mmCIF file of C-alpha atoms in Angstrom:
data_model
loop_
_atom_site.group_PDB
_atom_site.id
_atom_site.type_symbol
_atom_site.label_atom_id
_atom_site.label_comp_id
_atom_site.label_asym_id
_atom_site.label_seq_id
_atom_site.Cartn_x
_atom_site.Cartn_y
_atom_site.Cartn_z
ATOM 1 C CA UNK A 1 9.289 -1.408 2.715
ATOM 2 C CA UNK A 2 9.800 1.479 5.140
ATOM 3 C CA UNK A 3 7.475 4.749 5.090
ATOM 4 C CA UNK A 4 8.218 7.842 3.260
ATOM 5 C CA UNK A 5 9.485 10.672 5.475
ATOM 6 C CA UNK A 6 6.501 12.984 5.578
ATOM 7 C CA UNK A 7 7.535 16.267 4.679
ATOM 8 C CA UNK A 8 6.519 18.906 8.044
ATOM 9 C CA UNK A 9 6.187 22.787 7.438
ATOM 10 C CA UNK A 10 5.772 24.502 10.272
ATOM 11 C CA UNK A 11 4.181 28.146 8.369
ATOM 12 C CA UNK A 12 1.833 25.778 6.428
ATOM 13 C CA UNK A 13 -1.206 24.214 6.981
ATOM 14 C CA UNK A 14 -2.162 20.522 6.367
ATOM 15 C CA UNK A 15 -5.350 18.940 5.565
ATOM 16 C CA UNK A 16 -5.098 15.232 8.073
ATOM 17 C CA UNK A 17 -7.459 12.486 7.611
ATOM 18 C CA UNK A 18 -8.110 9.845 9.905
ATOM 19 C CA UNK A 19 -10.173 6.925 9.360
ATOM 20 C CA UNK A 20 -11.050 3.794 11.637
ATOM 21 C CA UNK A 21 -9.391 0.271 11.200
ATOM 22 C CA UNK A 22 -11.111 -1.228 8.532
ATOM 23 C CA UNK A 23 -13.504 1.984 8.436
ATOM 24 C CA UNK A 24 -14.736 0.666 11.851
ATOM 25 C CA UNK A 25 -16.347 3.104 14.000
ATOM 26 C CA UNK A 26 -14.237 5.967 15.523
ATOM 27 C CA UNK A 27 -17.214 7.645 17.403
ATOM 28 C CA UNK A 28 -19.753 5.813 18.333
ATOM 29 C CA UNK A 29 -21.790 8.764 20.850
ATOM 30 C CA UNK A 30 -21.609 12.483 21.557
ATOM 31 C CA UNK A 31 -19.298 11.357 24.541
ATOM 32 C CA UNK A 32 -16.566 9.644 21.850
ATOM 33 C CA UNK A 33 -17.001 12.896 19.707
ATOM 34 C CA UNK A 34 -16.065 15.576 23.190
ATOM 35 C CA UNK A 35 -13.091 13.237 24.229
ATOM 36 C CA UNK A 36 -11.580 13.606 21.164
ATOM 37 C CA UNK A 37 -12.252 17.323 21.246
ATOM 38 C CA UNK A 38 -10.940 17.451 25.043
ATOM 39 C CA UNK A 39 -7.656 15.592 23.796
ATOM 40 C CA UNK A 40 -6.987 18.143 20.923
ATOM 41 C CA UNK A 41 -7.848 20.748 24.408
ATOM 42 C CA UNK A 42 -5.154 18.785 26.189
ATOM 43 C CA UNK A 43 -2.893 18.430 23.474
ATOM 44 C CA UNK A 44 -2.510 22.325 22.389
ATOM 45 C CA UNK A 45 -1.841 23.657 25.955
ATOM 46 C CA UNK A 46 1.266 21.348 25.838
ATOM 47 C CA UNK A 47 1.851 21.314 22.129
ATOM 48 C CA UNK A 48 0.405 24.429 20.521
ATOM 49 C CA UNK A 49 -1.237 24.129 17.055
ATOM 50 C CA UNK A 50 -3.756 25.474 15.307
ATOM 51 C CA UNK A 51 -6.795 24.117 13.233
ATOM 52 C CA UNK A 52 -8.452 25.776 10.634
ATOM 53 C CA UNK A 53 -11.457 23.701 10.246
ATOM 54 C CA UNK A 54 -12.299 20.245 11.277
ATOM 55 C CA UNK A 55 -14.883 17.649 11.085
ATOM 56 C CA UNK A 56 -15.008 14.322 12.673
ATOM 57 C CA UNK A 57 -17.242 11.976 10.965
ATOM 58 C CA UNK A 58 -18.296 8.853 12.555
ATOM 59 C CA UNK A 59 -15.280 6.413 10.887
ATOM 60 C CA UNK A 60 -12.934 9.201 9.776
ATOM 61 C CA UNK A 61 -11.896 12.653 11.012
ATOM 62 C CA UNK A 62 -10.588 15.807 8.904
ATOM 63 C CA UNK A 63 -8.464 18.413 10.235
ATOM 64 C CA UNK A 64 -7.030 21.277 8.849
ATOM 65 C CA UNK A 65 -3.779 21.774 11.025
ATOM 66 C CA UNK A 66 -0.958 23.954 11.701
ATOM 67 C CA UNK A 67 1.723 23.040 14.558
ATOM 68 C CA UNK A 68 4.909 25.510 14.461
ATOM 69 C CA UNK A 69 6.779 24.058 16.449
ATOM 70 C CA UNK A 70 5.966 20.356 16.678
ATOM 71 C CA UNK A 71 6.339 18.209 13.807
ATOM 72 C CA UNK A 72 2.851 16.914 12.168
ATOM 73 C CA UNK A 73 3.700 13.310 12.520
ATOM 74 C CA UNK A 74 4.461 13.707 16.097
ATOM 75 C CA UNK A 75 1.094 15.929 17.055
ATOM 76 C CA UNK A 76 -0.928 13.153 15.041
ATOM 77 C CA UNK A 77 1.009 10.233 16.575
ATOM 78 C CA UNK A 78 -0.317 11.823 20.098
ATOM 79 C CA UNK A 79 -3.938 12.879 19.016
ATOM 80 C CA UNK A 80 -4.286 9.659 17.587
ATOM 81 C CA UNK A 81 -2.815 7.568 20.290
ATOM 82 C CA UNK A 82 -4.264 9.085 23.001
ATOM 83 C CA UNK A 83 -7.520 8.455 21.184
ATOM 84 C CA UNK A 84 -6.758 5.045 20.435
ATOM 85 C CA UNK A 85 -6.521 4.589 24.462
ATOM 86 C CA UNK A 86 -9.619 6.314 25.374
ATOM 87 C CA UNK A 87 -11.636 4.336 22.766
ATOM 88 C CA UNK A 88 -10.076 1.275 23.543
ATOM 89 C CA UNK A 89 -10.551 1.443 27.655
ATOM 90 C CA UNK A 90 -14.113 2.781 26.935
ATOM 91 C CA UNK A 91 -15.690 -0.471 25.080
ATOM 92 C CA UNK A 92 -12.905 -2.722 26.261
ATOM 93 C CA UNK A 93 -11.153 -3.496 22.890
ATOM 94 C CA UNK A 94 -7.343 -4.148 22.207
ATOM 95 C CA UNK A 95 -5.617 -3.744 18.871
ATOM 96 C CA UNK A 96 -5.801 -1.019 16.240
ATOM 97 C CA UNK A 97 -7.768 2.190 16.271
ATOM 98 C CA UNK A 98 -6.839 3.648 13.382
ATOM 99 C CA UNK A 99 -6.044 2.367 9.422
ATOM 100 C CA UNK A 100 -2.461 2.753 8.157
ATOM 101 C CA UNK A 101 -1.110 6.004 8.692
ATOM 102 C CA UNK A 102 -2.972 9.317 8.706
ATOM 103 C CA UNK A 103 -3.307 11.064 5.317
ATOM 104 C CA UNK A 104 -1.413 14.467 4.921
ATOM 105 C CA UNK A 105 -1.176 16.915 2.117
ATOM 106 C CA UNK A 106 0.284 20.426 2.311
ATOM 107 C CA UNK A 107 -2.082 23.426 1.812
ATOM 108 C CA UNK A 108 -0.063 25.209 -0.651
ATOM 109 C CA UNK A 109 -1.821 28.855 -0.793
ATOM 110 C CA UNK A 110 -5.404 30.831 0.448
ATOM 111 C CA UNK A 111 -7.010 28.961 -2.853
ATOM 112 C CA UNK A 112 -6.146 25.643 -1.197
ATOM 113 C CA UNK A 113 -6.886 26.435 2.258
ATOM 114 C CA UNK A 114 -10.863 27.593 0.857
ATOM 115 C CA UNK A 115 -11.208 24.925 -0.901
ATOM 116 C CA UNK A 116 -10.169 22.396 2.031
ATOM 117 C CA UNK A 117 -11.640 23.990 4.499
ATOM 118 C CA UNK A 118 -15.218 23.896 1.971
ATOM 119 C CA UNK A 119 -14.713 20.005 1.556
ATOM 120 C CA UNK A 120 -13.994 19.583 5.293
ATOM 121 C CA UNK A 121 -17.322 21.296 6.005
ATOM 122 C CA UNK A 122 -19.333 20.147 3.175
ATOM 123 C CA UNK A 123 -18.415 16.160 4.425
ATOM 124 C CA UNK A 124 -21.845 15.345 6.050
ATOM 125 C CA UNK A 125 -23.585 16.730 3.739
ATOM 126 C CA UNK A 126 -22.192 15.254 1.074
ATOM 127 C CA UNK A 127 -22.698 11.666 3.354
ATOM 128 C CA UNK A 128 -26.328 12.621 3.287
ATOM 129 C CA UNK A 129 -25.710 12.960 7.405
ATOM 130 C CA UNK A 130 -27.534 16.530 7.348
ATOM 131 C CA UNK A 131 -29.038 18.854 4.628
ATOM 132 C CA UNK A 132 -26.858 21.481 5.685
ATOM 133 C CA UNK A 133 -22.876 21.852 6.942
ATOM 134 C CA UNK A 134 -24.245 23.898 10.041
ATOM 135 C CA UNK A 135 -26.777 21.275 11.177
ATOM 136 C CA UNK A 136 -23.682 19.343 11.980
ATOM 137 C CA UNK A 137 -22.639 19.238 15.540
ATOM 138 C CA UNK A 138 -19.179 17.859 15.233
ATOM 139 C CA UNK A 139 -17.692 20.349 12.525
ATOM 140 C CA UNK A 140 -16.455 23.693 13.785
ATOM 141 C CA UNK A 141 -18.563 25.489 10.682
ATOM 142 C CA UNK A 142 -20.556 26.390 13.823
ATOM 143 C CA UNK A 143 -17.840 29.087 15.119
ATOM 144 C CA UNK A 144 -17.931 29.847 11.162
ATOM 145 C CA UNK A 145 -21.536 30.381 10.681
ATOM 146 C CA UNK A 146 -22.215 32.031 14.743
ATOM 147 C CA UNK A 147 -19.522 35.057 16.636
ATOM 148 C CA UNK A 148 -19.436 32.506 19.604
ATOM 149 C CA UNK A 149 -16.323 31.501 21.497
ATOM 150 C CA UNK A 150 -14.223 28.870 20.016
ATOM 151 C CA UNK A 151 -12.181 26.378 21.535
ATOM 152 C CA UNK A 152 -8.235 27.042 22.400
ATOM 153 C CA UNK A 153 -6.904 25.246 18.882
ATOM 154 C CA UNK A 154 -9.740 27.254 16.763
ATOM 155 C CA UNK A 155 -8.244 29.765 14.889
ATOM 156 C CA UNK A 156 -10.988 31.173 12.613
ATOM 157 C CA UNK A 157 -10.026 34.157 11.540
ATOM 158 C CA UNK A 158 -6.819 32.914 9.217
ATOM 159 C CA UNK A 159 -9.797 31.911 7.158
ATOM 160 C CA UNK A 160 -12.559 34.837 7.970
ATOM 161 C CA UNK A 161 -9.125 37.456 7.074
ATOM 162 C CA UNK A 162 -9.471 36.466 3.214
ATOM 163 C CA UNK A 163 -12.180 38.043 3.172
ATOM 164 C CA UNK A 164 -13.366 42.178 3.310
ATOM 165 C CA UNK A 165 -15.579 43.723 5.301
ATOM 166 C CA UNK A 166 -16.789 43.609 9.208
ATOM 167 C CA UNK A 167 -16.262 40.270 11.587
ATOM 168 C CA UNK A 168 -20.226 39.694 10.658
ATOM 169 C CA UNK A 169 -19.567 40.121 6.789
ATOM 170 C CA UNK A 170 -16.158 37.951 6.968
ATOM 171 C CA UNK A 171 -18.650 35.143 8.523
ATOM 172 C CA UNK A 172 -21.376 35.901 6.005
ATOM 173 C CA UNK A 173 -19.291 35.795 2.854
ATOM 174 C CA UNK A 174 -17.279 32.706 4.018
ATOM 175 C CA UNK A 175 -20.802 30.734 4.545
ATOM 176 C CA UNK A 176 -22.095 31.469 1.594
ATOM 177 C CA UNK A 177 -18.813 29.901 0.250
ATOM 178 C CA UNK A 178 -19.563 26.568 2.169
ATOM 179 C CA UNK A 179 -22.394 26.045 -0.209
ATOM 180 C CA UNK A 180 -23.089 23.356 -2.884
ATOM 181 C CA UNK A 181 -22.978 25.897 -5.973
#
């Protein structure tokens, strides 16, 4: 039976999940987690896109995506394939990467985009990984929680503008959102 045509956007946002074949291992080190950072690098100063929030877990990855001018399925289809390669060089493996297809659901409005952006964040914590989201390294709730530069894809403040106030309350006010209530 052949796939549903995914349904691509371009003005709206997407929250992507990735997992490993058979929930395998997708990062193994810190080294696994920066290529696949560098490839998203790579990948937006040919295909521009932006992510809201992201957090790669050690079997799965979330991102919370925008691409305006390249289809979803496509951008994913590279991410993921280029990935697949690196991973598969690295510890000298053939086959699949990656389960089935990528999961995909359309951010429908600011409510949505919150709340995906809080379960994105909230995902090692939840695993028990870390006590809190910004004692993860491989979220971006770091560029959330400190004013430091963020990489090329970042874009923060689509997020940071629902809220009032100065860049430093935006921040403050978004945290205390990412919180377990």
């Amino acid at each position: 039976m052949p796939y549903k045509k995914r349904e691509y956007i371009p003005e709206r946002f997407y929250h992507i999940v990735s997992r490993g074949n058979r929930r395998d291992p997708l990062f193994r080190n810190a080294s696994d987690f920066q290529a696949f950072l560098h490839i998203l690098t790579q990948l937006y100063e040919k295909y521009p896109f932006e992510i809201a929030s992201y957090c790669l877990m050690n079997n799965h990855f979330h991102l919370q995506l925008r691409s305006r001018e390249v289809p979803i399925s496509k951008l994913m289809a590279l991410i993921n394939k280029r990935y697949a390669n690196y991973y598969n060089t690295k510890y000298r493996l053939t086959g699949h990467v990656f389960e089935k297809r990528f999961y995909d659901k359309v951010i429908e409005n600011k409510e949505g985009m919150l709340e995906v952006s809080r379960y994105i964040h909230l995902n090692p914590v939840e695993a028990r990984m870390v006590k809190l989201a910004e004692y993860y390294p491989w979220s971006s709730y770091q560029y959330y929680k400190k004013n430091s530069t963020v990489p090329c894809f970042m874009n923060v403040n689509f997020l940071l503008d629902y809220y009032e106030g100065t860049s430093t309350q935006k921040r403050e006010k978004y945290c205390c959102s990412v919180t377990f209530n």
